[in-house]
Amino acid sequence: MISVEEAIERIERAFAPLGAELVSLDRALGRVLAEPLEARLTQPPADVSAMDGYAVRAADVKTLPVRLKITQRIAAGQPPSGAIGDGEAARIFTGAQVPPGADTIVIQENCDEADDHLTVREGRRALGQHIRKAGLDFATGDIALHSGRRLTARDISLAAAMNRPWLTVRRRPRIALLSTGDELVNPGDPVGPAQIIGSNGIGLAAMVHAFGGEPVNLGIARDNLEDLDRAIETALGFDALVTSGGASVGEHDLVQTALTERGMQLDFWKIAMRPGKPLMFGALGALKVLGLPGNPVSSIVTALLFLKPAIERMLGLAGLEPAREVALLGKDMPANDTRQDYVRARLVTNAEGQKVATPFSPQDSAMLSLIARADCLIVRKPHAPAAKAGDTIDIIPLSGGCLSI
Ligand code: AMP
Ligand code: MG
C-alpha cells in the first residue's frame, strides 16, 4: 500500500499536457488556453464619455453658472464632427468619442439646454472627469489572458472584447469509462431480483465532464476475461481508461488480470485510504489505466483525488490535490488507523461565523444518498489521534466546486 500523496505524485508524473486545438469563442467555456491571448485592438479605441452630458473645456467652467454654445451632438458610434473651441460645448452621450479641444464632461442633470446653448448651473467639473481614456481597459498587444487559464464566462466576454473569436485551447482528454460486474444493469433497463443499477459509469462521466475531460461510456463488462478483454480493446486510442469495480481480491475481480494479459505495466495497486483502498494504476502502451473501486462512494472519492489531477495535468493545469480548507469538528471522532480517511460530512456556519463540519454516520462506502448530501470530506491522516468537537480539522469542500456542476 502506498500513501495518497505518493499515488497522486505518481499519477501526475505519468500524464503530460495534450496538444492544442482551435475553438470558437462560443464553445470555449471551461476550456484551457494553450497560448497567451493578445488583444487585437485598443479598448476604448479613443477617449470616450462615461456619462450622458456635455463635453466642455475645464477652463470654461471654472466659475458657474456659465453659458456655452452647443456646436455638435455626438452619440456612441459617431465620430465628432470637429473640435471644441473657447466658449463651446458638445452634447455627448455615454460611449461617444470626446471631441478634440474638450477635456471634461459635465453631467446633464447639472445643466439646462435651450436655443443651441447650454447653461452649466452647478456640480463637479474637475479636469478630465467622466472621460475614459483610450486604452483604459486594454491596448493592442496586451496579454490579458495567460496560457494555462481555464476560461470563465467573464474571460469569454474579455476575449470577445479583444476581438478574438477563435482561441487555441488544450485538447480535452478523452476518457473511456468501463463499469464491470455481473450484477449491473444500465439505468432505465429492467432490473432483476439480484441486480442493481450501475451508477458509476454515468456518475464518473459527469465528473470527467466537470473536470474538463471528454467522457465516453463503454458500458458494462461482465466478470469474465473475454468480455473484459473486448472492452479493453475498444479503449485503445483513448487518453485514459477508467474502470470501476472488479479491482479487489475476490475471485470475480478480474480487471487487473485482463489488463495484465494484454500487457499492462502496473504502477501501483492499493492505497492507504478509506474509502478507496483497492485502486490500481498502470499503462497499456500509450493508454493510461486507472482502476477505481466499485463501491459508488469509493469511486467518487477516488475520482476526485486521482482522476481530477490526471485530467488537469493533461490540460496543462497545475493538477494538485483538491483545495483544502479548515473547519471546526462538529462531534468527537476516534483515533484513526493506518489509512487516510475521507469522511463525508455536513458543513454549516455557526453563530460566530465559523465553519463546522459534522461527520455523517454511518460512513458506508455504498451509500450514495450521503455522498450526494455531503458538503465536504473531512480528511483524517493515518494514525491521527482522537479528535474532540471544536478541534480544527482539514476538509475538502464539495458543494460549489467541481462536483457541483
Ligand atoms: P467490486 O469492486 O466489483 O467487488 O464492487 C464492489 C461493490 O460495488 C459491489 O457491491 C458492487 O455491486 C458495487 N458496484 C460495482 N460497480 C458498480 C457500479 N457501476 N455502480 C454501482 N455499484 C457498483
Ligand atoms: Mg464486481
Coordinates of C-alpha atoms and ligand atoms in Angstrom, one line a residue:
M1 CA 0.0 0.0 0.0
I2 CA 1.2 3.5 -0.8
S3 CA 0.1 6.8 0.6
V4 CA -2.4 9.1 -1.1
E5 CA 0.3 11.7 -1.6
E6 CA 2.6 9.2 -3.3
A7 CA -0.2 8.0 -5.5
I8 CA -1.1 11.5 -6.7
E9 CA 2.6 12.2 -7.4
R10 CA 3.0 9.0 -9.5
I11 CA -0.2 9.8 -11.4
E12 CA 0.9 13.4 -12.1
R13 CA 4.2 12.2 -13.3
A14 CA 2.6 9.7 -15.7
F15 CA 0.5 12.3 -17.5
A16 CA 1.7 15.1 -19.8
P17 CA -0.1 18.1 -21.3
L18 CA -2.0 17.2 -24.5
G19 CA -1.9 19.1 -27.8
A20 CA -3.9 22.1 -28.7
E21 CA -6.9 22.8 -31.0
L22 CA -8.8 25.8 -32.2
V23 CA -12.3 26.5 -30.9
S24 CA -14.8 29.3 -31.5
L25 CA -15.4 31.6 -28.5
D26 CA -19.0 30.3 -28.0
R27 CA -17.6 26.8 -27.3
A28 CA -14.7 28.0 -25.1
L29 CA -16.3 28.0 -21.6
G30 CA -14.2 25.9 -19.2
R31 CA -11.5 25.2 -21.9
V32 CA -7.8 25.9 -21.0
L33 CA -5.9 28.4 -23.0
A34 CA -2.9 26.9 -24.7
E35 CA -1.3 30.2 -25.7
P36 CA -1.3 33.8 -24.3
L37 CA -4.2 35.8 -25.6
E38 CA -3.2 39.2 -27.1
A39 CA -5.7 42.0 -27.6
R40 CA -6.3 42.7 -31.3
L41 CA -7.4 46.2 -30.6
T42 CA -7.4 49.0 -28.1
Q43 CA -10.4 49.5 -25.7
P44 CA -11.8 52.1 -25.6
P45 CA -10.4 52.9 -29.1
A46 CA -10.4 56.7 -28.3
D47 CA -11.3 58.9 -25.3
V48 CA -15.0 58.4 -24.7
S49 CA -17.6 59.9 -22.4
A50 CA -18.7 57.7 -19.4
M51 CA -21.9 59.8 -18.9
D52 CA -24.7 61.4 -20.7
G53 CA -23.9 65.2 -20.6
Y54 CA -21.8 67.8 -22.3
A55 CA -18.2 67.8 -23.4
V56 CA -16.6 71.1 -22.3
R57 CA -13.2 72.8 -21.7
A58 CA -12.4 72.8 -17.9
A59 CA -11.1 76.4 -18.3
D60 CA -14.6 77.5 -19.5
V61 CA -16.5 76.1 -16.5
K62 CA -14.3 77.4 -13.6
T63 CA -17.0 79.7 -12.4
L64 CA -20.7 78.9 -12.5
P65 CA -23.2 79.5 -13.8
V66 CA -21.7 79.7 -17.3
R67 CA -23.4 79.8 -20.8
L68 CA -21.7 77.9 -23.7
K69 CA -22.6 77.4 -27.3
I70 CA -23.5 73.9 -28.4
T71 CA -21.7 73.2 -31.7
Q72 CA -22.4 69.5 -32.2
R73 CA -24.2 66.4 -30.9
I74 CA -22.3 63.2 -30.6
A75 CA -23.8 59.8 -30.0
A76 CA -22.0 56.5 -29.4
G77 CA -20.7 55.2 -32.7
Q78 CA -20.5 58.6 -34.4
P79 CA -17.1 60.4 -34.7
P80 CA -17.1 64.0 -33.6
S81 CA -17.6 66.5 -36.5
G82 CA -14.9 68.9 -35.3
A83 CA -13.0 70.5 -32.3
I84 CA -14.5 72.4 -29.4
G85 CA -13.3 76.0 -29.1
D86 CA -13.4 78.6 -26.4
G87 CA -16.9 79.1 -25.1
E88 CA -18.2 76.0 -26.9
A89 CA -19.6 72.6 -25.8
A90 CA -20.8 69.4 -27.4
R91 CA -23.9 67.4 -26.4
I92 CA -22.5 64.0 -25.7
F93 CA -23.8 60.5 -24.8
T94 CA -22.3 57.6 -22.9
G95 CA -19.7 55.8 -25.1
A96 CA -19.4 58.6 -27.6
Q97 CA -15.9 59.9 -28.5
V98 CA -14.9 63.1 -26.8
P99 CA -14.2 65.8 -29.5
P100 CA -10.8 67.4 -29.7
G101 CA -10.4 70.5 -27.5
A102 CA -12.9 69.2 -24.9
D103 CA -11.3 67.8 -21.7
T104 CA -14.1 67.4 -19.2
I105 CA -17.7 66.0 -19.2
V106 CA -20.4 67.8 -17.1
I107 CA -23.4 65.6 -16.5
Q108 CA -26.8 66.6 -17.9
E109 CA -28.5 66.8 -14.5
N110 CA -26.4 69.9 -13.7
C111 CA -27.2 71.7 -17.0
D112 CA -30.1 73.4 -18.9
E113 CA -30.2 73.5 -22.6
A114 CA -32.1 76.0 -24.8
D115 CA -31.6 77.6 -28.3
D116 CA -28.4 75.7 -29.0
H117 CA -27.0 77.0 -25.8
L118 CA -26.0 75.2 -22.6
T119 CA -26.1 76.7 -19.1
V120 CA -23.9 74.8 -16.6
R121 CA -25.6 75.6 -13.3
E122 CA -23.7 73.6 -10.7
G123 CA -21.8 70.4 -9.9
R124 CA -18.3 68.9 -10.1
R125 CA -16.2 69.8 -13.1
A126 CA -12.7 68.5 -12.4
L127 CA -10.4 68.4 -15.4
G128 CA -10.9 65.0 -17.2
Q129 CA -13.9 63.9 -15.2
H130 CA -16.2 61.2 -16.7
I131 CA -13.7 60.6 -19.6
R132 CA -12.5 57.1 -20.2
K133 CA -9.1 57.4 -21.8
A134 CA -8.2 55.4 -24.9
G135 CA -6.8 52.1 -23.8
L136 CA -8.1 52.3 -20.3
D137 CA -9.3 48.7 -20.4
F138 CA -6.5 47.2 -22.7
A139 CA -4.4 48.2 -25.7
T140 CA -3.5 46.3 -28.8
G141 CA -0.9 43.7 -28.0
D142 CA -1.7 43.5 -24.3
I143 CA -1.8 40.0 -22.9
A144 CA -5.0 39.9 -20.8
L145 CA -5.3 36.1 -20.5
H146 CA -2.4 33.8 -20.0
S147 CA -1.7 30.3 -21.2
G148 CA -3.0 27.7 -18.8
R149 CA -6.0 29.6 -17.8
R150 CA -9.3 27.8 -17.5
L151 CA -11.8 30.2 -19.2
T152 CA -14.6 31.6 -17.2
A153 CA -17.7 33.3 -18.6
R154 CA -16.0 36.6 -17.7
D155 CA -12.9 35.6 -19.6
I156 CA -15.0 34.9 -22.6
S157 CA -16.5 38.4 -22.5
L158 CA -13.0 39.8 -22.3
A159 CA -11.7 37.7 -25.2
A160 CA -14.7 38.8 -27.3
A161 CA -14.0 42.5 -26.5
M162 CA -10.4 41.9 -27.5
N163 CA -11.7 40.7 -30.9
R164 CA -10.5 37.1 -30.6
P165 CA -13.4 35.0 -32.0
W166 CA -11.2 31.8 -32.1
L167 CA -9.0 30.6 -29.3
T168 CA -6.2 28.0 -29.1
V169 CA -7.0 25.6 -26.2
R170 CA -5.8 22.3 -24.9
R171 CA -7.5 19.3 -26.4
R172 CA -9.9 17.7 -24.0
P173 CA -8.6 14.5 -22.5
R174 CA -10.7 11.6 -23.9
I175 CA -11.6 9.3 -21.1
A176 CA -13.1 5.8 -21.7
L177 CA -15.3 4.6 -18.8
L178 CA -15.9 1.0 -18.2
S179 CA -18.1 -0.5 -15.5
T180 CA -17.7 -4.1 -14.5
G181 CA -19.9 -6.6 -12.7
D182 CA -22.4 -9.4 -13.4
E183 CA -24.9 -7.7 -11.2
L184 CA -25.1 -4.4 -13.0
V185 CA -27.7 -3.1 -15.4
N186 CA -27.9 0.3 -17.1
P187 CA -30.3 3.0 -15.7
G188 CA -33.7 2.6 -17.2
D189 CA -33.2 -1.1 -18.1
P190 CA -35.3 -3.9 -16.4
V191 CA -33.8 -4.8 -13.0
G192 CA -33.8 -8.4 -12.0
P193 CA -34.0 -9.5 -8.3
A194 CA -30.3 -9.9 -7.9
Q195 CA -29.3 -6.9 -9.9
I196 CA -28.5 -3.3 -9.2
I197 CA -28.2 -0.2 -11.4
G198 CA -24.6 0.5 -12.5
S199 CA -24.4 4.1 -11.4
N200 CA -20.7 4.6 -11.5
G201 CA -20.4 4.9 -15.3
I202 CA -22.8 7.8 -15.6
G203 CA -21.6 9.5 -12.4
L204 CA -18.0 9.3 -13.4
A205 CA -18.9 10.6 -16.9
A206 CA -20.4 13.7 -15.2
M207 CA -17.2 14.1 -13.1
V208 CA -15.0 13.8 -16.1
H209 CA -17.0 16.5 -17.8
A210 CA -16.8 18.7 -14.7
F211 CA -13.0 18.2 -14.6
G212 CA -12.6 19.3 -18.2
G213 CA -12.4 16.0 -20.0
E214 CA -14.5 14.3 -22.7
P215 CA -16.1 11.1 -21.3
V216 CA -17.0 8.1 -23.5
N217 CA -19.0 5.5 -21.7
L218 CA -18.1 2.0 -22.8
G219 CA -20.9 0.4 -20.8
I220 CA -20.8 -2.7 -18.6
A221 CA -18.4 -5.6 -19.0
R222 CA -19.3 -8.9 -17.3
D223 CA -17.0 -10.6 -14.8
N224 CA -15.2 -12.8 -17.3
L225 CA -11.9 -12.3 -19.2
E226 CA -13.4 -12.4 -22.7
D227 CA -15.9 -9.6 -22.0
L228 CA -13.3 -7.5 -20.2
D229 CA -10.8 -8.0 -23.0
R230 CA -13.2 -7.0 -25.6
A231 CA -14.0 -3.8 -23.7
I232 CA -10.3 -3.0 -23.1
E233 CA -9.7 -3.3 -26.8
T234 CA -12.2 -0.6 -27.5
A235 CA -10.4 1.7 -25.1
L236 CA -7.1 1.6 -27.0
G237 CA -6.6 5.1 -28.6
F238 CA -8.2 7.0 -25.7
D239 CA -6.0 9.1 -23.4
A240 CA -7.1 7.0 -20.4
L241 CA -9.3 4.1 -19.4
V242 CA -11.1 4.4 -16.1
T243 CA -12.6 1.1 -14.9
S244 CA -14.9 0.7 -11.8
G245 CA -15.3 -2.5 -9.9
G246 CA -13.5 -5.8 -10.1
A247 CA -10.3 -4.2 -8.7
S248 CA -10.3 -6.1 -5.4
V249 CA -9.1 -9.6 -4.4
G250 CA -12.3 -11.6 -4.9
E251 CA -12.3 -14.4 -7.5
H252 CA -14.7 -12.3 -9.6
D253 CA -12.3 -9.4 -9.6
L254 CA -10.7 -9.9 -13.0
V255 CA -9.9 -6.4 -14.2
Q256 CA -6.2 -6.5 -13.3
T257 CA -5.8 -9.9 -14.8
A258 CA -7.5 -8.9 -18.1
L259 CA -5.2 -5.8 -18.3
T260 CA -2.1 -7.7 -17.4
E261 CA -2.8 -10.3 -20.0
R262 CA -2.9 -7.5 -22.6
G263 CA 0.5 -6.3 -21.4
M264 CA -0.4 -3.6 -18.8
Q265 CA 2.6 -2.4 -16.8
L266 CA 1.3 -2.0 -13.2
D267 CA 2.5 1.2 -11.5
F268 CA 0.7 0.6 -8.2
W269 CA -2.3 -1.1 -6.6
K270 CA -3.8 -0.3 -3.2
I271 CA -3.7 3.0 -1.4
A272 CA -3.7 3.5 2.3
M273 CA -7.0 5.3 2.3
R274 CA -10.7 4.9 3.2
P275 CA -12.8 4.7 1.1
G276 CA -10.9 3.5 -1.9
K277 CA -8.2 1.1 -0.9
P278 CA -8.2 -1.2 -4.0
L279 CA -7.1 1.4 -6.6
M280 CA -5.0 0.4 -9.5
F281 CA -2.9 2.5 -11.8
G282 CA -0.9 1.3 -14.8
A283 CA -0.2 1.8 -18.5
L284 CA -1.1 -0.3 -21.5
G285 CA 1.2 1.2 -24.1
A286 CA 0.1 4.8 -24.5
L287 CA -3.2 4.1 -22.7
K288 CA -3.1 5.0 -19.0
V289 CA -5.4 2.9 -16.9
L290 CA -7.0 3.9 -13.6
G291 CA -8.9 1.1 -11.9
L292 CA -11.3 2.5 -9.4
P293 CA -13.1 0.5 -6.7
G294 CA -16.7 -0.5 -7.4
N295 CA -18.4 0.9 -4.4
P296 CA -20.1 4.1 -5.5
V297 CA -18.7 6.4 -2.8
S298 CA -15.2 5.0 -3.3
S299 CA -15.4 5.6 -7.0
I300 CA -16.5 9.2 -6.5
V301 CA -13.9 10.0 -3.8
T302 CA -11.0 8.3 -5.7
A303 CA -12.1 10.1 -9.0
L304 CA -11.9 13.4 -7.1
L305 CA -8.5 12.6 -5.7
F306 CA -6.8 10.9 -8.6
L307 CA -8.7 11.3 -11.8
K308 CA -9.0 15.1 -11.4
P309 CA -5.3 15.7 -11.2
A310 CA -4.7 13.3 -14.1
I311 CA -7.1 15.3 -16.3
E312 CA -5.8 18.6 -15.0
R313 CA -2.2 17.5 -15.9
M314 CA -3.4 16.7 -19.4
L315 CA -5.0 20.1 -19.6
G316 CA -1.7 21.8 -18.7
L317 CA -3.1 22.9 -15.3
A318 CA -1.3 22.7 -12.0
G319 CA -3.0 19.4 -11.2
L320 CA -3.0 19.4 -7.4
E321 CA -5.0 17.6 -4.8
P322 CA -8.4 19.4 -4.4
A323 CA -8.1 22.6 -2.5
R324 CA -8.3 22.1 1.3
E325 CA -9.8 24.4 3.9
V326 CA -10.1 24.2 7.6
A327 CA -13.2 23.9 9.8
L328 CA -14.1 23.0 13.3
L329 CA -15.1 19.5 14.1
G330 CA -18.8 19.1 15.0
K331 CA -18.5 16.0 17.1
D332 CA -15.8 13.8 18.6
M333 CA -14.0 11.3 16.4
P334 CA -12.0 8.3 17.5
A335 CA -8.3 7.8 16.7
N336 CA -7.6 6.8 13.2
D337 CA -5.8 3.6 12.0
T338 CA -3.2 3.3 9.2
R339 CA -5.4 4.6 6.4
Q340 CA -6.2 8.2 5.4
D341 CA -9.9 8.8 5.9
Y342 CA -12.2 10.9 3.7
V343 CA -15.2 11.3 5.9
R344 CA -18.5 12.5 4.4
A345 CA -19.8 15.4 6.4
R346 CA -22.2 18.3 6.6
L347 CA -20.8 21.8 6.8
V348 CA -22.6 24.7 8.5
T349 CA -21.6 28.2 9.6
N350 CA -22.2 28.7 13.3
A351 CA -23.4 31.9 15.0
E352 CA -19.7 33.1 15.3
G353 CA -19.3 32.8 11.5
Q354 CA -17.1 29.7 11.8
K355 CA -17.4 26.7 9.6
V356 CA -18.3 23.5 11.4
A357 CA -18.1 20.0 9.8
T358 CA -20.1 17.2 11.3
P359 CA -19.5 13.6 10.0
F360 CA -22.5 11.6 8.9
S361 CA -23.0 8.2 10.3
P362 CA -22.8 5.5 9.0
Q363 CA -19.8 6.1 6.7
D364 CA -20.7 3.2 4.4
S365 CA -18.9 3.4 1.0
A366 CA -22.0 2.1 -0.7
M367 CA -24.2 5.0 0.4
L368 CA -24.8 7.4 -2.4
S369 CA -27.5 9.2 -0.5
L370 CA -24.9 10.5 2.0
I371 CA -22.2 11.5 -0.5
A372 CA -24.8 13.3 -2.5
R373 CA -25.9 15.2 0.6
A374 CA -22.4 15.8 1.9
D375 CA -21.0 19.4 1.8
C376 CA -17.4 18.3 2.4
L377 CA -15.0 15.5 3.1
I378 CA -13.1 15.6 6.4
V379 CA -9.5 14.5 5.8
R380 CA -8.0 12.4 8.7
K381 CA -4.4 11.5 8.4
P382 CA -3.2 7.9 9.1
H383 CA -2.7 7.5 12.9
A384 CA -4.5 10.8 13.6
P385 CA -5.2 10.8 17.4
A386 CA -8.8 11.0 18.7
A387 CA -10.3 14.4 17.9
K388 CA -12.7 16.5 20.0
A389 CA -15.7 18.6 18.9
G390 CA -14.3 22.1 18.3
D391 CA -10.9 20.9 17.1
T392 CA -9.6 22.4 13.9
I393 CA -9.6 19.8 11.0
D394 CA -8.9 19.7 7.3
I395 CA -11.8 19.5 4.8
I396 CA -12.2 19.3 1.1
P397 CA -15.3 21.3 0.2
L398 CA -17.6 19.6 -2.3
S399 CA -20.5 21.9 -2.9
G400 CA -19.8 24.9 -5.1
G401 CA -16.7 23.3 -6.5
C402 CA -16.0 21.0 -9.4
L403 CA -18.5 18.4 -8.3
S404 CA -21.5 20.7 -8.2
I405 CA -21.7 21.1 -12.0
Ligands
AMP1 P1 -16.4 -4.8 -6.8 O1 -15.2 -4.0 -6.6 O2 -16.6 -5.2 -8.2 O3 -16.3 -6.0 -5.9 O4 -17.6 -4.0 -6.4 C1 -17.8 -3.5 -5.0 C2 -19.2 -3.1 -4.8 O5 -19.6 -2.1 -5.7 C3 -20.2 -4.2 -5.1 O6 -21.2 -4.2 -4.2 C4 -20.7 -3.9 -6.5 O7 -22.0 -4.3 -6.7 C5 -20.7 -2.4 -6.4 N1 -20.5 -1.8 -7.8 C6 -19.6 -2.1 -8.7 N2 -19.7 -1.4 -9.8 C7 -20.8 -0.6 -9.6 C8 -21.4 0.4 -10.4 N3 -21.0 0.7 -11.6 N4 -22.5 1.1 -9.9 C9 -22.9 0.8 -8.6 N5 -22.3 -0.1 -7.8 C10 -21.3 -0.8 -8.3
MG2 MG -17.6 -6.6 -9.1

